[in-house]
Short mmCIF file of C-alpha atoms and ligand atoms in Angstrom, two decimals:
data_model
loop_
_atom_site.label_atom_id
_atom_site.label_comp_id
_atom_site.label_asym_id
_atom_site.label_seq_id
_atom_site.Cartn_x
_atom_site.Cartn_y
_atom_site.Cartn_z
CA UNK A 143 23.84 -136.21 164.92
CA UNK A 144 27.10 -134.39 163.74
CA UNK A 145 30.05 -133.43 165.85
CA UNK A 146 29.18 -129.83 165.01
CA UNK A 147 25.61 -130.22 166.71
CA UNK A 148 27.29 -131.85 169.73
CA UNK A 149 29.55 -128.85 169.93
CA UNK A 150 26.65 -126.51 169.73
CA UNK A 151 25.12 -128.30 172.71
CA UNK A 152 22.35 -130.00 171.08
CA UNK A 153 22.54 -133.61 172.31
CA UNK A 154 20.04 -135.43 170.21
CA UNK A 155 17.86 -132.84 168.39
CA UNK A 156 14.96 -134.12 166.31
CA UNK A 157 15.60 -137.70 166.77
CA UNK A 158 15.27 -137.62 170.44
CA UNK A 159 11.58 -137.94 170.94
CA UNK A 160 11.46 -140.90 168.40
CA UNK A 161 14.69 -142.47 169.38
CA UNK A 162 15.80 -141.70 172.96
CA UNK A 163 18.25 -144.58 172.78
CA UNK A 164 20.30 -142.44 170.42
CA UNK A 165 20.76 -139.82 173.19
CA UNK A 166 21.53 -142.42 175.69
CA UNK A 167 24.24 -143.79 173.48
CA UNK A 168 25.74 -140.47 172.47
CA UNK A 169 25.15 -138.20 175.43
CA UNK A 170 24.10 -138.01 179.07
CA UNK A 171 21.55 -140.48 180.20
CA UNK A 172 17.77 -139.82 180.79
CA UNK A 173 17.18 -138.26 184.21
CA UNK A 174 14.88 -140.40 186.54
CA UNK A 175 12.25 -138.48 188.35
CA UNK A 176 10.78 -139.95 191.66
CA UNK A 177 7.15 -141.33 191.08
CA UNK A 178 4.73 -138.45 191.23
CA UNK A 179 2.82 -138.16 194.56
CA UNK A 180 -0.72 -139.41 194.28
CA UNK A 181 -2.07 -137.63 197.13
CA UNK A 182 -1.85 -134.31 198.80
CA UNK A 183 -2.08 -130.83 197.64
CA UNK A 184 -4.58 -128.13 198.46
CA UNK A 185 -8.33 -128.61 197.68
CA UNK A 186 -9.32 -127.24 194.22
CA UNK A 187 -11.17 -124.07 195.47
CA UNK A 188 -8.23 -123.10 197.73
CA UNK A 189 -5.75 -123.53 194.72
CA UNK A 190 -8.11 -121.38 192.56
CA UNK A 191 -8.22 -118.74 195.20
CA UNK A 192 -4.38 -118.61 195.29
CA UNK A 193 -3.59 -118.86 191.52
CA UNK A 194 -1.91 -115.85 190.18
CA UNK A 195 1.15 -114.79 187.90
CA UNK A 196 4.36 -114.04 189.48
CA UNK A 197 7.37 -112.25 187.93
CA UNK A 198 9.77 -112.28 190.85
CA UNK A 199 11.78 -115.47 191.48
CA UNK A 200 14.32 -116.86 193.83
CA UNK A 201 17.09 -118.73 192.16
CA UNK A 202 16.60 -121.71 194.47
CA UNK A 203 16.37 -124.85 192.41
CA UNK A 204 13.33 -127.14 192.46
CA UNK A 205 13.64 -130.40 194.36
CA UNK A 206 13.30 -133.52 192.23
CA UNK A 207 10.10 -134.53 194.01
CA UNK A 208 8.64 -131.17 193.12
CA UNK A 209 9.73 -131.37 189.55
CA UNK A 210 8.16 -134.83 189.26
CA UNK A 211 4.80 -133.67 190.80
CA UNK A 212 4.86 -130.52 188.59
CA UNK A 213 5.29 -132.39 185.29
CA UNK A 214 2.73 -135.01 186.13
CA UNK A 215 0.31 -132.32 187.02
CA UNK A 216 1.09 -130.52 183.81
CA UNK A 217 0.69 -133.32 181.26
CA UNK A 218 1.43 -136.56 182.98
CA UNK A 219 -0.48 -139.79 182.23
CA UNK A 220 -3.42 -140.11 184.63
CA UNK A 221 -5.27 -143.24 183.12
CA UNK A 222 -4.33 -146.69 181.92
CA UNK A 223 -5.22 -145.63 178.45
CA UNK A 224 -2.16 -143.33 178.46
CA UNK A 225 -4.20 -140.14 178.29
CA UNK A 226 -3.09 -137.12 180.25
CA UNK A 227 -3.91 -134.63 182.95
CA UNK A 228 -4.71 -132.02 180.24
CA UNK A 229 -7.23 -132.35 177.30
CA UNK A 230 -5.70 -132.39 173.91
CA UNK A 231 -6.81 -131.84 170.36
CA UNK A 232 -8.29 -134.79 168.56
CA UNK A 233 -6.40 -137.18 170.68
CA UNK A 234 -3.30 -136.25 168.76
CA UNK A 235 -0.35 -135.57 170.99
CA UNK A 236 0.76 -132.33 169.67
CA UNK A 237 2.70 -130.67 172.58
CA UNK A 238 6.11 -131.68 174.02
CA UNK A 239 7.35 -130.02 177.17
CA UNK A 240 10.89 -128.89 177.24
CA UNK A 241 12.59 -127.83 180.48
CA UNK A 242 15.12 -125.03 180.26
CA UNK A 243 17.18 -125.21 183.49
CA UNK A 244 20.75 -124.24 184.67
CA UNK A 245 22.05 -127.59 183.71
CA UNK A 246 20.54 -127.61 180.07
CA UNK A 247 17.46 -128.55 178.23
CA UNK A 248 15.47 -131.63 178.99
CA UNK A 249 12.51 -133.15 177.29
CA UNK A 250 9.79 -134.57 179.40
CA UNK A 251 8.87 -138.16 178.49
CA UNK A 252 5.38 -138.80 180.06
CA UNK A 253 5.43 -142.62 179.33
CA UNK A 254 8.40 -143.22 181.41
CA UNK A 255 8.06 -140.07 183.52
CA UNK A 256 11.75 -139.32 182.86
CA UNK A 257 13.65 -136.33 181.53
CA UNK A 258 15.49 -136.97 178.22
CA UNK A 259 18.73 -134.88 177.71
CA UNK A 260 18.29 -132.46 174.89
CA UNK A 261 20.84 -129.77 175.14
CA UNK A 262 23.72 -129.22 177.58
CA UNK A 263 23.86 -125.38 177.58
CA UNK A 264 21.84 -123.01 179.69
CA UNK A 265 19.08 -121.71 177.34
CA UNK A 266 16.91 -120.00 180.07
CA UNK A 267 17.61 -116.35 178.92
CA UNK A 268 16.47 -117.33 175.43
CA UNK A 269 12.95 -118.49 176.47
CA UNK A 270 11.59 -115.08 176.96
CA UNK A 271 11.92 -111.31 176.71
CA UNK A 272 11.69 -110.72 180.40
CA UNK A 273 14.79 -110.47 182.59
CA UNK A 274 13.52 -112.96 185.30
CA UNK A 275 13.48 -115.91 182.99
CA UNK A 276 17.35 -115.98 182.99
CA UNK A 277 17.72 -116.58 186.74
CA UNK A 278 14.40 -118.53 187.61
CA UNK A 279 15.20 -122.24 188.08
CA UNK A 280 12.74 -123.57 185.37
CA UNK A 281 11.35 -122.29 182.16
CA UNK A 282 8.86 -124.84 180.52
CA UNK A 283 8.84 -124.33 176.78
CA UNK A 284 5.67 -125.77 175.08
CA UNK A 285 6.71 -127.07 171.63
CA UNK A 286 4.08 -128.00 169.05
CA UNK A 287 4.54 -130.86 166.44
CA UNK A 288 2.86 -129.03 163.44
CA UNK A 289 3.55 -132.16 161.40
CA UNK A 290 1.04 -134.18 163.36
CA UNK A 291 -1.70 -131.85 162.55
CA UNK A 292 -2.08 -133.16 159.06
CA UNK A 293 -5.74 -132.28 158.12
CA UNK A 294 -5.52 -128.88 159.53
CA UNK A 295 -4.72 -125.70 157.53
CA UNK A 296 -1.20 -124.44 158.45
CA UNK A 297 -2.77 -121.13 159.79
CA UNK A 298 -4.93 -123.07 162.16
CA UNK A 299 -2.27 -125.28 163.60
CA UNK A 300 -1.03 -122.49 165.95
CA UNK A 301 -4.61 -122.02 167.18
CA UNK A 302 -5.08 -125.60 168.33
CA UNK A 303 -1.59 -126.12 169.63
CA UNK A 304 -2.00 -122.93 171.73
CA UNK A 305 -5.14 -124.18 173.28
CA UNK A 306 -3.46 -127.51 174.22
CA UNK A 307 -0.57 -125.43 175.67
CA UNK A 308 -2.97 -123.24 177.57
CA UNK A 309 -4.66 -126.21 179.30
CA UNK A 310 -1.16 -127.50 180.39
CA UNK A 311 -0.32 -123.96 181.53
CA UNK A 312 -3.54 -123.82 183.81
CA UNK A 313 -2.56 -127.27 185.33
CA UNK A 314 0.76 -125.72 186.12
CA UNK A 315 -0.84 -122.65 187.52
CA UNK A 316 -3.03 -124.67 189.90
CA UNK A 317 -0.16 -127.04 190.94
CA UNK A 318 2.13 -123.95 191.73
CA UNK A 319 -0.88 -122.30 193.62
CA UNK A 320 -1.28 -125.53 195.59
CA UNK A 321 2.52 -125.97 196.46
CA UNK A 322 3.47 -122.32 197.13
CA UNK A 323 5.34 -122.00 193.89
CA UNK A 324 5.45 -118.96 191.59
CA UNK A 325 4.74 -119.22 187.87
CA UNK A 326 3.71 -117.21 184.92
CA UNK A 327 2.56 -118.35 181.47
CA UNK A 328 4.42 -116.32 178.87
CA UNK A 329 3.74 -115.33 175.19
CA UNK A 330 6.47 -112.58 175.20
CA UNK A 331 9.18 -114.68 173.57
CA UNK A 332 10.91 -114.85 170.12
CA UNK A 333 9.38 -118.34 169.16
CA UNK A 334 11.25 -118.66 165.85
CA UNK A 335 14.54 -117.62 167.29
CA UNK A 336 14.09 -119.93 170.13
CA UNK A 337 13.11 -122.84 167.79
CA UNK A 338 16.18 -122.10 165.78
CA UNK A 339 18.38 -122.06 168.83
CA UNK A 340 16.97 -125.30 169.95
CA UNK A 341 17.25 -126.64 166.40
CA UNK A 342 13.66 -127.73 166.42
CA UNK A 343 12.86 -130.07 163.51
CA UNK A 344 11.02 -128.51 160.54
CA UNK A 345 7.39 -127.87 161.34
CA UNK A 346 7.78 -127.99 165.04
CA UNK A 347 7.30 -124.67 166.58
CA UNK A 348 7.33 -122.87 170.06
CA UNK A 349 3.83 -121.89 171.23
CA UNK A 350 4.23 -120.48 174.70
CA UNK A 351 6.62 -120.75 177.76
CA UNK A 352 6.10 -120.80 181.38
CA UNK A 353 8.40 -119.78 184.19
CA UNK A 354 8.36 -121.99 187.48
CA UNK A 355 10.18 -121.29 190.71
CA UNK A 356 9.90 -120.21 194.30
CA UNK A 357 8.66 -116.72 194.85
CA UNK A 358 11.49 -114.26 195.77
CA UNK A 359 11.47 -113.60 199.51
C1 FMN B 142 -1.72 -116.16 176.39
C2 FMN B 142 -1.10 -115.50 177.66
C3 FMN B 142 0.14 -115.02 177.46
C4 FMN B 142 0.83 -114.27 178.52
N1 FMN B 142 2.03 -113.82 178.34
C5 FMN B 142 2.70 -113.29 179.29
C6 FMN B 142 4.01 -112.85 179.08
O1 FMN B 142 4.55 -112.85 178.07
N2 FMN B 142 4.57 -112.24 180.25
C7 FMN B 142 3.95 -112.12 181.35
O2 FMN B 142 4.62 -111.58 182.40
N3 FMN B 142 2.80 -112.64 181.64
C8 FMN B 142 2.07 -113.07 180.61
N4 FMN B 142 0.88 -113.67 180.68
C9 FMN B 142 0.23 -113.57 182.14
C10 FMN B 142 -0.87 -112.56 182.16
O3 FMN B 142 -0.34 -111.19 182.15
C11 FMN B 142 -1.66 -112.73 183.51
O4 FMN B 142 -2.30 -113.91 183.52
C12 FMN B 142 -2.76 -111.56 183.55
O5 FMN B 142 -2.13 -110.33 183.65
C13 FMN B 142 -3.73 -111.82 184.82
O6 FMN B 142 -2.84 -111.90 186.03
P1 FMN B 142 -2.94 -113.22 186.88
O7 FMN B 142 -2.42 -114.36 186.17
O8 FMN B 142 -2.03 -112.95 188.15
O9 FMN B 142 -4.40 -113.35 187.45
C14 FMN B 142 0.23 -114.24 179.71
C15 FMN B 142 -1.05 -114.89 179.77
C16 FMN B 142 -1.65 -115.52 178.93
C17 FMN B 142 -2.95 -116.26 179.05
#
């Protein structure tokens, strides 16, 4: 990591997922999340009845427990095998979840259930083309590792990565419905521009984003 990258707000860039210790040594430390709740929530049918997209958000931040539960529901580990709450293509972990919040960009690490620091600046406004994204407390950005999809034609990588992101997105929708949170899955974004702003490594690309927050009163 160069001094220039630090100045640009990128704390660990490409090396982060592979070597979080680098980020610890050179920037803010990973953020602990409380253990996700293993009980509670609305019955599935009730959550399905409530599921919807919302585009008006309060700027109230999400409490740490809510963030923890949300991320676990989205793509957390739900079995001793290390597998996840959402199905994924060919047992290859393609999607990373980045969190764009007022205090910077964080990368969700499901194995330790922590947030790894990624960038110190507020990137929320850059995660979409709609105004509400700048003020909502959280925008999840679903980033795909194209380089892990080795035996797939490049033009098909986006297809499988998008399906993986869609499953995660539906988990988020159902969690939000259950918890009285607002959310919307979003394709209206400039993925290449956002990828450049985040300095994603070559072959990683933004698929979709999803805003989460409390509904505006
Ligand atoms: C692939 C995909 C992309 C979407 N992109 C956007 C988007 O960029 N902005 C937005 O406001 N809603 C977006 N949506 C949400 C849809 O508009 C919404 O799900 C649809 O209108 C049905 O409304 P409901 O979710 O309230 O049932 C997207 C949904 C999907 C599945």
